[in-house]
Tab-separated table of C-alpha atoms in Angstrom:
chain	number	residue	atom	x	y	z
A	1	MET	CA	-0.163	-0.099	-0.004
A	2	ASP	CA	1.167	3.632	-0.457
A	3	LYS	CA	-0.683	6.882	-0.177
A	4	VAL	CA	-0.475	10.392	-2.118
A	5	THR	CA	-1.393	13.413	-0.721
A	6	SER	CA	-4.756	15.261	-1.861
A	7	ALA	CA	-4.684	18.730	-2.829
A	8	ASP	CA	-6.179	19.812	0.581
A	9	GLY	CA	-3.532	17.670	2.301
A	10	THR	CA	-5.728	14.191	2.908
A	11	PRO	CA	-4.012	11.233	2.362
A	12	ILE	CA	-5.285	8.689	-0.084
A	13	ALA	CA	-3.973	5.125	-0.068
A	14	TYR	CA	-3.780	2.810	-2.715
A	15	ASP	CA	-2.486	-0.456	-3.956
A	16	LYS	CA	-0.128	-0.583	-6.663
A	17	LEU	CA	-0.538	-3.860	-8.952
A	18	GLY	CA	1.174	-5.097	-12.166
A	19	ALA	CA	2.512	-3.437	-15.307
A	20	GLY	CA	1.388	-1.967	-18.129
A	21	PRO	CA	-0.582	1.504	-18.889
A	22	ALA	CA	-1.989	2.506	-16.153
A	23	VAL	CA	-5.728	1.942	-15.121
A	24	VAL	CA	-7.130	3.798	-11.578
A	25	LEU	CA	-10.400	1.691	-10.286
A	26	VAL	CA	-13.021	4.017	-8.529
A	27	CYS	CA	-15.283	2.099	-5.921
A	28	GLY	CA	-18.640	2.762	-5.326
A	29	GLY	CA	-21.030	3.157	-2.743
A	30	SER	CA	-20.771	1.282	0.926
A	31	VAL	CA	-17.591	-0.017	-0.057
A	32	ASP	CA	-13.963	0.775	0.175
A	33	ARG	CA	-10.939	-0.392	-2.358
A	34	MET	CA	-11.352	-4.455	-1.155
A	35	SER	CA	-14.426	-4.428	-3.059
A	36	ASN	CA	-12.140	-3.702	-6.792
A	37	ALA	CA	-9.338	-6.023	-5.086
A	38	PRO	CA	-10.122	-9.540	-6.972
A	39	LEU	CA	-10.456	-7.564	-10.613
A	40	ALA	CA	-7.213	-4.962	-9.572
A	41	ALA	CA	-5.687	-8.732	-9.130
A	42	LEU	CA	-6.838	-9.836	-12.691
A	43	LEU	CA	-5.961	-6.419	-14.276
A	44	ALA	CA	-2.818	-6.613	-13.178
A	45	GLU	CA	-1.629	-9.230	-15.577
A	46	HIS	CA	-1.577	-6.511	-18.028
A	47	PHE	CA	-1.980	-3.045	-16.690
A	48	THR	CA	-0.372	-1.295	-13.736
A	49	VAL	CA	-3.557	-0.937	-11.386
A	50	TYR	CA	-3.989	2.087	-9.024
A	51	ASN	CA	-7.138	0.473	-6.788
A	52	TYR	CA	-7.525	3.655	-4.201
A	53	ASP	CA	-9.443	3.996	-1.038
A	54	ARG	CA	-11.809	7.000	-1.770
A	55	ARG	CA	-11.582	9.588	1.270
A	56	GLY	CA	-13.288	8.354	4.278
A	57	ARG	CA	-12.605	4.586	3.541
A	58	GLY	CA	-10.643	1.876	4.387
A	59	ASP	CA	-6.452	3.535	5.188
A	60	SER	CA	-7.639	6.661	3.545
A	61	GLY	CA	-7.704	10.060	5.760
A	62	ASP	CA	-10.864	12.502	5.758
A	63	ALA	CA	-11.784	16.118	6.006
A	64	PRO	CA	-14.179	17.408	8.673
A	65	GLU	CA	-16.151	19.091	5.353
A	66	TYR	CA	-16.975	17.478	2.198
A	67	ALA	CA	-17.828	18.325	-1.155
A	68	VAL	CA	-17.614	16.462	-4.481
A	69	GLU	CA	-14.584	18.818	-5.831
A	70	ARG	CA	-12.389	17.217	-3.476
A	71	GLU	CA	-13.107	13.434	-4.570
A	72	PHE	CA	-11.935	15.278	-8.001
A	73	GLU	CA	-8.588	16.255	-6.310
A	74	ASP	CA	-8.203	12.888	-4.918
A	75	LEU	CA	-8.551	10.924	-8.131
A	76	GLY	CA	-6.444	13.685	-9.975
A	77	ALA	CA	-3.615	13.155	-7.080
A	78	VAL	CA	-3.815	8.728	-7.876
A	79	ILE	CA	-3.490	10.203	-11.623
A	80	ALA	CA	-0.468	12.401	-10.975
A	81	ALA	CA	0.922	9.264	-8.828
A	82	ALA	CA	0.204	7.180	-12.003
A	83	GLY	CA	2.315	9.187	-14.337
A	84	GLY	CA	0.239	12.098	-15.133
A	85	THR	CA	-2.512	10.173	-17.348
A	86	ALA	CA	-4.579	7.003	-16.506
A	87	TYR	CA	-7.195	4.830	-17.535
A	88	VAL	CA	-10.207	5.270	-15.365
A	89	TYR	CA	-13.074	2.635	-14.384
A	90	GLY	CA	-15.826	3.392	-11.955
A	91	THR	CA	-18.362	1.655	-10.484
A	92	SER	CA	-22.298	2.490	-9.792
A	93	SER	CA	-22.095	5.864	-8.023
A	94	GLY	CA	-18.340	5.401	-8.382
A	95	ALA	CA	-18.879	5.717	-12.022
A	96	ALA	CA	-20.776	8.927	-11.614
A	97	LEU	CA	-17.896	10.521	-9.750
A	98	ALA	CA	-15.578	8.749	-12.670
A	99	LEU	CA	-17.482	10.753	-15.089
A	100	LEU	CA	-17.807	13.933	-13.381
A	101	ALA	CA	-13.985	14.390	-12.348
A	102	THR	CA	-13.641	13.509	-16.352
A	103	ALA	CA	-15.488	16.137	-16.911
A	104	SER	CA	-13.839	18.551	-14.761
A	105	GLY	CA	-11.104	18.345	-17.112
A	106	LEU	CA	-8.929	15.404	-15.140
A	107	PRO	CA	-6.098	14.031	-17.690
A	108	VAL	CA	-8.082	10.539	-18.085
A	109	GLY	CA	-7.012	8.922	-21.553
A	110	ARG	CA	-10.477	6.438	-21.632
A	111	LEU	CA	-13.212	5.934	-19.108
A	112	VAL	CA	-15.294	3.019	-18.336
A	113	LEU	CA	-18.535	3.388	-16.414
A	114	TRP	CA	-20.351	0.266	-15.138
A	115	GLU	CA	-24.040	0.742	-14.410
A	116	PRO	CA	-24.083	4.490	-13.074
A	117	PRO	CA	-27.334	4.738	-11.569
A	118	TYR	CA	-28.602	7.678	-12.843
A	119	ILE	CA	-32.505	7.489	-13.107
A	120	LEU	CA	-34.725	8.660	-15.865
A	121	ASP	CA	-38.119	10.192	-15.058
A	122	GLY	CA	-40.842	7.631	-15.090
A	123	THR	CA	-38.578	4.198	-14.509
A	124	ARG	CA	-38.394	4.275	-10.961
A	125	PRO	CA	-38.859	6.889	-8.160
A	126	ARG	CA	-35.721	8.887	-7.426
A	127	PRO	CA	-34.281	8.496	-3.586
A	128	LEU	CA	-35.105	11.586	-1.499
A	129	ALA	CA	-33.718	14.971	-2.676
A	130	ASN	CA	-32.605	15.223	1.285
A	131	THR	CA	-31.013	11.614	1.313
A	132	ALA	CA	-27.411	12.928	2.046
A	133	ASP	CA	-28.663	14.782	5.530
A	134	ILE	CA	-30.718	11.504	6.426
A	135	TYR	CA	-27.506	9.828	6.185
A	136	ARG	CA	-25.500	12.613	8.459
A	137	ASP	CA	-28.478	12.844	10.797
A	138	PHE	CA	-28.567	8.696	11.427
A	139	VAL	CA	-24.554	9.022	11.801
A	140	ALA	CA	-24.505	12.205	14.195
A	141	ALA	CA	-27.150	10.153	16.158
A	142	GLY	CA	-24.776	7.486	16.359
A	143	ARG	CA	-26.916	5.379	14.449
A	144	ARG	CA	-24.358	3.936	11.701
A	145	ASP	CA	-26.589	0.905	11.487
A	146	LYS	CA	-29.852	3.031	10.630
A	147	ALA	CA	-27.613	4.819	7.763
A	148	ALA	CA	-26.487	1.259	6.301
A	149	GLU	CA	-30.150	-0.411	6.697
A	150	TYR	CA	-31.501	2.818	4.546
A	151	PHE	CA	-29.259	3.030	1.777
A	152	MET	CA	-29.798	-0.777	1.279
A	153	ALA	CA	-33.683	-0.858	1.897
A	154	GLU	CA	-34.868	2.828	0.635
A	155	VAL	CA	-32.284	3.502	-2.083
A	156	VAL	CA	-31.304	0.252	-3.125
A	157	GLY	CA	-34.624	-1.087	-2.846
A	158	LEU	CA	-32.914	-4.126	-1.523
A	159	PRO	CA	-35.871	-6.626	-0.235
A	160	GLU	CA	-36.643	-6.597	3.453
A	161	GLU	CA	-35.163	-10.182	4.012
A	162	PHE	CA	-31.798	-9.456	2.521
A	163	VAL	CA	-31.489	-6.392	4.754
A	164	ALA	CA	-31.837	-8.591	7.927
A	165	MET	CA	-29.903	-11.586	6.356
A	166	ALA	CA	-27.021	-8.428	5.885
A	167	LYS	CA	-27.501	-6.933	9.442
A	168	ALA	CA	-26.615	-10.517	10.608
A	169	SER	CA	-23.693	-11.382	8.349
A	170	PRO	CA	-19.808	-11.001	9.288
A	171	TRP	CA	-19.500	-7.875	7.187
A	172	TRP	CA	-21.931	-6.069	8.325
A	173	PRO	CA	-19.726	-4.029	11.006
A	174	ALA	CA	-17.769	-2.592	8.082
A	175	GLN	CA	-20.978	-1.316	6.410
A	176	GLU	CA	-21.194	0.320	10.039
A	177	ALA	CA	-17.674	1.807	9.457
A	178	ILE	CA	-18.050	3.442	6.045
A	179	ALA	CA	-21.662	4.524	6.955
A	180	HIS	CA	-20.860	8.297	7.079
A	181	THR	CA	-19.162	7.881	3.186
A	182	LEU	CA	-23.085	6.850	2.300
A	183	ALA	CA	-23.923	10.789	2.481
A	184	TYR	CA	-20.786	11.338	0.066
A	185	ASP	CA	-22.277	9.121	-2.786
A	186	ALA	CA	-25.594	11.077	-2.023
A	187	THR	CA	-24.071	14.453	-2.276
A	188	VAL	CA	-22.542	12.818	-6.372
A	189	MET	CA	-25.386	11.718	-7.174
A	190	GLY	CA	-27.658	14.371	-6.531
A	191	ASP	CA	-31.001	13.956	-7.598
A	192	TYR	CA	-30.195	11.020	-9.365
A	193	SER	CA	-30.865	12.958	-13.058
A	194	LEU	CA	-28.934	12.656	-16.146
A	195	PRO	CA	-25.745	14.947	-15.504
A	196	VAL	CA	-26.199	16.551	-19.324
A	197	ASP	CA	-24.278	19.056	-19.195
A	198	ALA	CA	-21.285	16.647	-17.867
A	199	LEU	CA	-21.943	14.057	-20.173
A	200	ALA	CA	-21.272	16.904	-22.794
A	201	LYS	CA	-17.895	17.950	-21.435
A	202	VAL	CA	-16.137	14.514	-21.729
A	203	GLY	CA	-14.327	14.244	-24.822
A	204	VAL	CA	-12.575	10.994	-24.099
A	205	PRO	CA	-13.521	7.374	-25.672
A	206	THR	CA	-15.978	6.274	-23.035
A	207	ARG	CA	-17.597	2.829	-22.574
A	208	VAL	CA	-20.541	2.523	-20.660
A	209	LEU	CA	-21.190	-1.264	-19.284
A	210	THR	CA	-24.609	-2.729	-18.063
A	211	GLY	CA	-25.609	-5.885	-16.756
A	212	GLY	CA	-27.946	-8.356	-19.265
A	213	ALA	CA	-29.779	-9.220	-16.073
A	214	SER	CA	-29.990	-5.983	-14.563
A	215	TRP	CA	-32.746	-3.857	-13.842
A	216	GLN	CA	-34.513	-2.290	-16.762
A	217	TRP	CA	-34.272	1.077	-15.470
A	218	MET	CA	-30.717	0.884	-15.076
A	219	VAL	CA	-30.056	-0.430	-18.273
A	220	ASP	CA	-32.772	2.826	-19.985
A	221	GLY	CA	-30.399	5.190	-17.940
A	222	ASN	CA	-26.973	4.009	-19.100
A	223	LEU	CA	-28.309	3.735	-22.675
A	224	ALA	CA	-28.998	7.629	-21.710
A	225	VAL	CA	-25.559	8.438	-20.518
A	226	VAL	CA	-24.094	7.077	-24.192
A	227	ALA	CA	-26.565	9.046	-26.245
A	228	GLY	CA	-25.030	12.343	-24.182
A	229	LEU	CA	-21.294	11.252	-24.660
A	230	VAL	CA	-19.533	12.977	-27.418
A	231	ASP	CA	-17.671	9.575	-27.761
A	232	GLY	CA	-19.851	7.158	-26.047
A	233	SER	CA	-20.354	3.497	-26.974
A	234	HIS	CA	-22.451	0.768	-24.641
A	235	ARG	CA	-21.669	-2.745	-24.368
A	236	THR	CA	-24.020	-5.209	-22.430
A	237	LEU	CA	-22.443	-7.932	-20.255
A	238	ASP	CA	-24.620	-11.309	-20.472
A	239	GLY	CA	-25.843	-12.703	-17.583
A	240	GLN	CA	-24.198	-9.958	-15.314
A	241	GLU	CA	-26.066	-8.214	-12.462
A	242	HIS	CA	-24.971	-4.991	-10.648
A	243	ASN	CA	-22.590	-7.242	-8.322
A	244	VAL	CA	-20.417	-8.148	-11.447
A	245	ASP	CA	-18.294	-11.057	-11.812
A	246	PRO	CA	-14.540	-9.857	-11.992
A	247	ALA	CA	-13.288	-12.106	-14.780
A	248	VAL	CA	-16.378	-10.308	-16.908
A	249	MET	CA	-15.289	-7.069	-16.052
A	250	ALA	CA	-11.143	-7.992	-16.522
A	251	GLY	CA	-12.157	-9.127	-19.892
A	252	ALA	CA	-14.447	-6.407	-21.014
A	253	LEU	CA	-11.577	-3.777	-19.344
A	254	LYS	CA	-8.875	-5.296	-20.927
A	255	GLU	CA	-11.059	-4.925	-25.002
A	256	PHE	CA	-11.716	-1.126	-24.074
A	257	PHE	CA	-8.174	-0.134	-22.721
A	258	GLY	CA	-6.623	-2.497	-25.342
């Protein structure tokens, strides 16, 4: 594990694996860099992989106040450590972060987005506009468990029986430990509407990937993302749900990143 210092002084931890063109992995909500560790190991056969902890997670530091722009700077610091330019892969709300960061002007060579969860009108109800505040209130009240439960049940829409199973599982304490970062991802997503202006500013080749067994609202939203990009393309990964098989994803990234 190495660390790089972001623009505001926050230390950002990352694992560096393999050799070849640089690829940076951006994780999604309610997880840290360990969620991408199996994918990083597979990609390391062909690339130099930088798998980092977003601020507030794992071995990275944090700051008293959160702003999405600080996460742009974090990703930029990792890209600088990778040599000044890199391919970038983001998953779920991390895909939305990678998209917005690229639109801000970061030196990204190619971009791959796995199921950014933008919601088109009429496809499913959007999370409440004050979702980030709901998470913050739970955490401030010492109810990190409630924040994690709210994310699973009310935002993702997982069934009650799954949430109950999750709360009894050995990995639930890890969910509570990073529950404060749920507000970060909610801030990144905003009202979950398509970021039309940002899409138009992404000039690099961008591949949007969607699971063949994913929700229809996700498919619709992902296709709308592609339509708004300057140089966008779409591919369906047959049989995959949101929790994608790392081997399948590694193959798709190798194809696009070359």
